[in-house]
């Protein structure tokens, strides 16, 4: 899907301008790609964060630069370590008729059923590479684990085929497995407790 965004061209010198923009609640960004030269812009941080929160990182952003309509995907978002606010982002202009490759997070469904059964879920893969036209890119890929039993596993090849996108990740890649819950044995607990008690004080 496509979401309209307001961007403004910005100066790049002096470098202190970036910090001034951030203090004003804006994100320094760079736009480049399909029919667009490298163009520094700024975006309202709250607006962009809300779009990502509601539509995911694979949303298509539509905006104007000097009267030219641009459709772009978010790339390389940088977040503040402490408050998680966006600090910088790259916007890659795309042709809406050409397929692109991006990563889509895996979203599990039915984890609570696995937990209630006394089993344990071991996940090895958390995102998949997919190919699609920009308007068909998935926000995430759902993997239903509710009917799995101990000993079952899922690979990329086990996922259903979608008409909207193609999964590019190697079909043999292991996503997850269901195994017996690993309980900490009493002997292990006692040994761990003794180790702590015997540890010399620093």
PDB file of C-alpha atoms in Angstrom:
ATOM      1  CA  UNK A   1       0.000   0.000   0.000  1.00  0.00           C
ATOM      2  CA  UNK A   2       1.000   3.635  -0.408  1.00  0.00           C
ATOM      3  CA  UNK A   3       0.905   6.386   2.225  1.00  0.00           C
ATOM      4  CA  UNK A   4       1.263  10.098   1.509  1.00  0.00           C
ATOM      5  CA  UNK A   5       4.141  11.816   3.274  1.00  0.00           C
ATOM      6  CA  UNK A   6       5.297  15.416   3.403  1.00  0.00           C
ATOM      7  CA  UNK A   7       9.011  16.017   2.873  1.00  0.00           C
ATOM      8  CA  UNK A   8      11.046  19.209   2.618  1.00  0.00           C
ATOM      9  CA  UNK A   9      14.381  19.733   0.891  1.00  0.00           C
ATOM     10  CA  UNK A  10      17.162  20.651   3.334  1.00  0.00           C
ATOM     11  CA  UNK A  11      20.667  22.057   3.347  1.00  0.00           C
ATOM     12  CA  UNK A  12      23.556  19.780   4.282  1.00  0.00           C
ATOM     13  CA  UNK A  13      26.039  22.369   5.566  1.00  0.00           C
ATOM     14  CA  UNK A  14      26.992  23.042   8.243  1.00  0.00           C
ATOM     15  CA  UNK A  15      26.706  19.566   9.805  1.00  0.00           C
ATOM     16  CA  UNK A  16      25.168  21.121  12.925  1.00  0.00           C
ATOM     17  CA  UNK A  17      21.971  21.614  10.900  1.00  0.00           C
ATOM     18  CA  UNK A  18      21.172  17.935  11.425  1.00  0.00           C
ATOM     19  CA  UNK A  19      21.062  18.370  15.181  1.00  0.00           C
ATOM     20  CA  UNK A  20      18.950  21.504  14.777  1.00  0.00           C
ATOM     21  CA  UNK A  21      16.448  19.535  12.684  1.00  0.00           C
ATOM     22  CA  UNK A  22      16.273  16.774  15.290  1.00  0.00           C
ATOM     23  CA  UNK A  23      15.688  19.278  18.060  1.00  0.00           C
ATOM     24  CA  UNK A  24      12.818  20.643  15.955  1.00  0.00           C
ATOM     25  CA  UNK A  25      11.273  17.152  15.773  1.00  0.00           C
ATOM     26  CA  UNK A  26      12.409  16.377  12.239  1.00  0.00           C
ATOM     27  CA  UNK A  27      14.380  13.501  10.716  1.00  0.00           C
ATOM     28  CA  UNK A  28      17.234  14.199   8.288  1.00  0.00           C
ATOM     29  CA  UNK A  29      16.820  11.899   5.279  1.00  0.00           C
ATOM     30  CA  UNK A  30      18.225  11.288   1.811  1.00  0.00           C
ATOM     31  CA  UNK A  31      16.174  10.327  -1.253  1.00  0.00           C
ATOM     32  CA  UNK A  32      17.744   8.521  -4.227  1.00  0.00           C
ATOM     33  CA  UNK A  33      16.944   5.842  -6.770  1.00  0.00           C
ATOM     34  CA  UNK A  34      14.527   5.584  -9.677  1.00  0.00           C
ATOM     35  CA  UNK A  35      14.600   8.853 -11.663  1.00  0.00           C
ATOM     36  CA  UNK A  36      15.720  10.787  -8.564  1.00  0.00           C
ATOM     37  CA  UNK A  37      19.143  12.295  -7.930  1.00  0.00           C
ATOM     38  CA  UNK A  38      20.493  12.218  -4.370  1.00  0.00           C
ATOM     39  CA  UNK A  39      18.296  14.745  -2.589  1.00  0.00           C
ATOM     40  CA  UNK A  40      18.629  15.646   1.128  1.00  0.00           C
ATOM     41  CA  UNK A  41      15.217  16.130   2.758  1.00  0.00           C
ATOM     42  CA  UNK A  42      13.662  16.368   6.220  1.00  0.00           C
ATOM     43  CA  UNK A  43      10.537  14.655   7.558  1.00  0.00           C
ATOM     44  CA  UNK A  44       8.425  15.121  10.676  1.00  0.00           C
ATOM     45  CA  UNK A  45       9.693  12.408  13.034  1.00  0.00           C
ATOM     46  CA  UNK A  46       6.321  11.745  14.677  1.00  0.00           C
ATOM     47  CA  UNK A  47       4.576  11.401  11.318  1.00  0.00           C
ATOM     48  CA  UNK A  48       7.112   8.944   9.900  1.00  0.00           C
ATOM     49  CA  UNK A  49       7.282   6.915  13.128  1.00  0.00           C
ATOM     50  CA  UNK A  50       3.488   6.634  13.150  1.00  0.00           C
ATOM     51  CA  UNK A  51       3.447   5.414   9.543  1.00  0.00           C
ATOM     52  CA  UNK A  52       6.065   2.741  10.283  1.00  0.00           C
ATOM     53  CA  UNK A  53       4.221   1.714  13.449  1.00  0.00           C
ATOM     54  CA  UNK A  54       0.861   1.382  11.665  1.00  0.00           C
ATOM     55  CA  UNK A  55       1.968   0.052   8.265  1.00  0.00           C
ATOM     56  CA  UNK A  56       5.345  -1.563   8.795  1.00  0.00           C
ATOM     57  CA  UNK A  57       8.753  -0.766   7.325  1.00  0.00           C
ATOM     58  CA  UNK A  58       7.827  -2.015   3.828  1.00  0.00           C
ATOM     59  CA  UNK A  59       5.177   0.642   3.230  1.00  0.00           C
ATOM     60  CA  UNK A  60       5.463   2.749   0.072  1.00  0.00           C
ATOM     61  CA  UNK A  61       5.818   6.462   0.832  1.00  0.00           C
ATOM     62  CA  UNK A  62       4.456   8.905  -1.761  1.00  0.00           C
ATOM     63  CA  UNK A  63       5.637  12.524  -1.787  1.00  0.00           C
ATOM     64  CA  UNK A  64       6.598  15.426  -4.052  1.00  0.00           C
ATOM     65  CA  UNK A  65      10.047  16.907  -4.648  1.00  0.00           C
ATOM     66  CA  UNK A  66      10.018  20.071  -6.739  1.00  0.00           C
ATOM     67  CA  UNK A  67       6.750  19.012  -8.343  1.00  0.00           C
ATOM     68  CA  UNK A  68       7.962  15.471  -9.117  1.00  0.00           C
ATOM     69  CA  UNK A  69       5.921  12.659  -7.580  1.00  0.00           C
ATOM     70  CA  UNK A  70       8.127  10.078  -5.921  1.00  0.00           C
ATOM     71  CA  UNK A  71       7.295   6.629  -4.563  1.00  0.00           C
ATOM     72  CA  UNK A  72       9.912   5.346  -2.150  1.00  0.00           C
ATOM     73  CA  UNK A  73      10.710   2.563   0.281  1.00  0.00           C
ATOM     74  CA  UNK A  74      12.347   3.030   3.676  1.00  0.00           C
ATOM     75  CA  UNK A  75      15.934   1.816   3.955  1.00  0.00           C
ATOM     76  CA  UNK A  76      18.558   1.916   6.699  1.00  0.00           C
ATOM     77  CA  UNK A  77      16.489   3.620   9.430  1.00  0.00           C
ATOM     78  CA  UNK A  78      18.657   4.731  12.350  1.00  0.00           C
ATOM     79  CA  UNK A  79      17.142   5.028  15.820  1.00  0.00           C
ATOM     80  CA  UNK A  80      18.249   6.860  18.937  1.00  0.00           C
ATOM     81  CA  UNK A  81      19.686   4.367  21.426  1.00  0.00           C
ATOM     82  CA  UNK A  82      17.802   5.815  24.382  1.00  0.00           C
ATOM     83  CA  UNK A  83      14.379   7.026  23.211  1.00  0.00           C
ATOM     84  CA  UNK A  84      14.124   5.007  19.937  1.00  0.00           C
ATOM     85  CA  UNK A  85      13.289   8.143  17.959  1.00  0.00           C
ATOM     86  CA  UNK A  86      14.314   8.102  14.301  1.00  0.00           C
ATOM     87  CA  UNK A  87      17.653   9.848  13.745  1.00  0.00           C
ATOM     88  CA  UNK A  88      18.172   9.336  10.003  1.00  0.00           C
ATOM     89  CA  UNK A  89      16.601   7.375   7.171  1.00  0.00           C
ATOM     90  CA  UNK A  90      17.264   6.603   3.523  1.00  0.00           C
ATOM     91  CA  UNK A  91      14.351   6.638   1.066  1.00  0.00           C
ATOM     92  CA  UNK A  92      14.865   4.612  -2.107  1.00  0.00           C
ATOM     93  CA  UNK A  93      12.712   5.796  -5.016  1.00  0.00           C
ATOM     94  CA  UNK A  94      11.142   2.851  -6.883  1.00  0.00           C
ATOM     95  CA  UNK A  95       9.287   2.057 -10.096  1.00  0.00           C
ATOM     96  CA  UNK A  96       5.873   0.786  -9.005  1.00  0.00           C
ATOM     97  CA  UNK A  97       5.831  -1.657 -11.933  1.00  0.00           C
ATOM     98  CA  UNK A  98       9.138  -3.352 -11.149  1.00  0.00           C
ATOM     99  CA  UNK A  99       9.712  -5.989  -8.482  1.00  0.00           C
ATOM    100  CA  UNK A 100      12.049  -5.236  -5.598  1.00  0.00           C
ATOM    101  CA  UNK A 101      13.538  -7.422  -2.893  1.00  0.00           C
ATOM    102  CA  UNK A 102      13.113  -6.601   0.801  1.00  0.00           C
ATOM    103  CA  UNK A 103      13.033  -8.422   4.118  1.00  0.00           C
ATOM    104  CA  UNK A 104       9.732  -9.151   5.849  1.00  0.00           C
ATOM    105  CA  UNK A 105       9.598 -10.152   9.516  1.00  0.00           C
ATOM    106  CA  UNK A 106       8.119 -13.515  10.468  1.00  0.00           C
ATOM    107  CA  UNK A 107       5.062 -13.229  12.718  1.00  0.00           C
ATOM    108  CA  UNK A 108       4.165 -16.387  14.633  1.00  0.00           C
ATOM    109  CA  UNK A 109       0.567 -17.333  15.400  1.00  0.00           C
ATOM    110  CA  UNK A 110      -0.382 -19.898  18.053  1.00  0.00           C
ATOM    111  CA  UNK A 111       2.669 -19.649  20.303  1.00  0.00           C
ATOM    112  CA  UNK A 112       0.447 -19.709  23.383  1.00  0.00           C
ATOM    113  CA  UNK A 113      -0.944 -23.119  22.347  1.00  0.00           C
ATOM    114  CA  UNK A 114       2.591 -24.515  22.132  1.00  0.00           C
ATOM    115  CA  UNK A 115       3.389 -23.141  25.589  1.00  0.00           C
ATOM    116  CA  UNK A 116       0.222 -24.613  27.122  1.00  0.00           C
ATOM    117  CA  UNK A 117       1.054 -28.045  25.710  1.00  0.00           C
ATOM    118  CA  UNK A 118       4.301 -28.082  27.657  1.00  0.00           C
ATOM    119  CA  UNK A 119       6.429 -27.922  24.523  1.00  0.00           C
ATOM    120  CA  UNK A 120       9.022 -25.354  23.563  1.00  0.00           C
ATOM    121  CA  UNK A 121       9.483 -23.437  20.323  1.00  0.00           C
ATOM    122  CA  UNK A 122      13.012 -23.002  18.984  1.00  0.00           C
ATOM    123  CA  UNK A 123      13.114 -20.313  16.286  1.00  0.00           C
ATOM    124  CA  UNK A 124      16.128 -20.013  13.981  1.00  0.00           C
ATOM    125  CA  UNK A 125      14.884 -17.531  11.354  1.00  0.00           C
ATOM    126  CA  UNK A 126      13.118 -14.234  12.099  1.00  0.00           C
ATOM    127  CA  UNK A 127      12.818 -12.607   8.663  1.00  0.00           C
ATOM    128  CA  UNK A 128      12.465 -13.674   5.034  1.00  0.00           C
ATOM    129  CA  UNK A 129      13.607 -12.035   1.827  1.00  0.00           C
ATOM    130  CA  UNK A 130      10.682 -11.488  -0.541  1.00  0.00           C
ATOM    131  CA  UNK A 131      10.245 -10.129  -4.063  1.00  0.00           C
ATOM    132  CA  UNK A 132       7.214  -8.173  -5.297  1.00  0.00           C
ATOM    133  CA  UNK A 133       6.108  -4.917  -6.855  1.00  0.00           C
ATOM    134  CA  UNK A 134       6.262  -2.180  -4.175  1.00  0.00           C
ATOM    135  CA  UNK A 135       2.483  -2.080  -3.643  1.00  0.00           C
ATOM    136  CA  UNK A 136       2.359  -5.829  -2.927  1.00  0.00           C
ATOM    137  CA  UNK A 137       5.196  -6.046  -0.395  1.00  0.00           C
ATOM    138  CA  UNK A 138       4.010  -7.720   2.836  1.00  0.00           C
ATOM    139  CA  UNK A 139       4.316  -5.988   6.185  1.00  0.00           C
ATOM    140  CA  UNK A 140       5.145  -9.391   7.677  1.00  0.00           C
ATOM    141  CA  UNK A 141       4.734 -13.096   6.890  1.00  0.00           C
ATOM    142  CA  UNK A 142       2.497 -15.105   9.188  1.00  0.00           C
ATOM    143  CA  UNK A 143       3.548 -18.592  10.277  1.00  0.00           C
ATOM    144  CA  UNK A 144       0.891 -20.633  12.091  1.00  0.00           C
ATOM    145  CA  UNK A 145       2.385 -22.983  14.698  1.00  0.00           C
ATOM    146  CA  UNK A 146      -0.836 -23.797  16.569  1.00  0.00           C
ATOM    147  CA  UNK A 147      -1.147 -27.351  15.198  1.00  0.00           C
ATOM    148  CA  UNK A 148       2.470 -28.382  15.539  1.00  0.00           C
ATOM    149  CA  UNK A 149       3.566 -31.161  17.895  1.00  0.00           C
ATOM    150  CA  UNK A 150       6.881 -32.049  19.502  1.00  0.00           C
ATOM    151  CA  UNK A 151       9.269 -33.112  16.757  1.00  0.00           C
ATOM    152  CA  UNK A 152       7.605 -30.994  14.070  1.00  0.00           C
ATOM    153  CA  UNK A 153       9.526 -28.305  12.233  1.00  0.00           C
ATOM    154  CA  UNK A 154       8.953 -25.707   9.522  1.00  0.00           C
ATOM    155  CA  UNK A 155      11.244 -24.730   6.676  1.00  0.00           C
ATOM    156  CA  UNK A 156      10.779 -21.966   4.111  1.00  0.00           C
ATOM    157  CA  UNK A 157       9.538 -24.587   1.633  1.00  0.00           C
ATOM    158  CA  UNK A 158       6.624 -25.402   3.972  1.00  0.00           C
ATOM    159  CA  UNK A 159       5.148 -21.901   3.743  1.00  0.00           C
ATOM    160  CA  UNK A 160       2.091 -21.348   1.521  1.00  0.00           C
ATOM    161  CA  UNK A 161       2.601 -19.711  -1.864  1.00  0.00           C
ATOM    162  CA  UNK A 162       1.290 -16.148  -2.177  1.00  0.00           C
ATOM    163  CA  UNK A 163      -0.094 -14.524  -5.322  1.00  0.00           C
ATOM    164  CA  UNK A 164       1.254 -11.136  -4.192  1.00  0.00           C
ATOM    165  CA  UNK A 165       4.907 -11.908  -3.524  1.00  0.00           C
ATOM    166  CA  UNK A 166       7.594 -14.547  -3.968  1.00  0.00           C
ATOM    167  CA  UNK A 167       9.805 -15.746  -1.136  1.00  0.00           C
ATOM    168  CA  UNK A 168      13.434 -15.513  -2.249  1.00  0.00           C
ATOM    169  CA  UNK A 169      15.032 -17.053   0.844  1.00  0.00           C
ATOM    170  CA  UNK A 170      16.465 -20.555   0.302  1.00  0.00           C
ATOM    171  CA  UNK A 171      13.558 -23.057   0.590  1.00  0.00           C
ATOM    172  CA  UNK A 172      15.711 -25.345   2.741  1.00  0.00           C
ATOM    173  CA  UNK A 173      16.281 -22.671   5.377  1.00  0.00           C
ATOM    174  CA  UNK A 174      15.044 -23.865   8.781  1.00  0.00           C
ATOM    175  CA  UNK A 175      12.538 -21.489  10.436  1.00  0.00           C
ATOM    176  CA  UNK A 176      11.602 -23.233  13.681  1.00  0.00           C
ATOM    177  CA  UNK A 177      11.109 -26.536  15.488  1.00  0.00           C
ATOM    178  CA  UNK A 178       8.946 -27.758  18.360  1.00  0.00           C
ATOM    179  CA  UNK A 179      10.809 -29.601  21.081  1.00  0.00           C
ATOM    180  CA  UNK A 180      10.355 -30.842  24.609  1.00  0.00           C
ATOM    181  CA  UNK A 181      10.627 -28.087  27.170  1.00  0.00           C
ATOM    182  CA  UNK A 182      14.078 -28.052  28.691  1.00  0.00           C
ATOM    183  CA  UNK A 183      13.521 -28.066  32.454  1.00  0.00           C
ATOM    184  CA  UNK A 184      16.353 -27.151  34.784  1.00  0.00           C
ATOM    185  CA  UNK A 185      17.060 -30.302  36.797  1.00  0.00           C
ATOM    186  CA  UNK A 186      17.260 -30.141  40.594  1.00  0.00           C
ATOM    187  CA  UNK A 187      20.889 -31.315  40.509  1.00  0.00           C
ATOM    188  CA  UNK A 188      21.714 -28.501  38.104  1.00  0.00           C
ATOM    189  CA  UNK A 189      19.919 -25.988  40.332  1.00  0.00           C
ATOM    190  CA  UNK A 190      21.856 -27.166  43.392  1.00  0.00           C
ATOM    191  CA  UNK A 191      25.150 -27.057  41.507  1.00  0.00           C
ATOM    192  CA  UNK A 192      24.417 -23.540  40.284  1.00  0.00           C
ATOM    193  CA  UNK A 193      23.505 -22.466  43.834  1.00  0.00           C
ATOM    194  CA  UNK A 194      26.714 -23.969  45.254  1.00  0.00           C
ATOM    195  CA  UNK A 195      28.783 -22.236  42.589  1.00  0.00           C
ATOM    196  CA  UNK A 196      27.299 -18.883  43.555  1.00  0.00           C
ATOM    197  CA  UNK A 197      27.869 -19.498  47.261  1.00  0.00           C
ATOM    198  CA  UNK A 198      31.469 -20.616  46.725  1.00  0.00           C
ATOM    199  CA  UNK A 199      32.353 -17.747  44.412  1.00  0.00           C
ATOM    200  CA  UNK A 200      34.957 -15.522  46.142  1.00  0.00           C
ATOM    201  CA  UNK A 201      33.876 -12.005  46.957  1.00  0.00           C
ATOM    202  CA  UNK A 202      35.518  -9.315  44.843  1.00  0.00           C
TER     203      UNK A 202
END
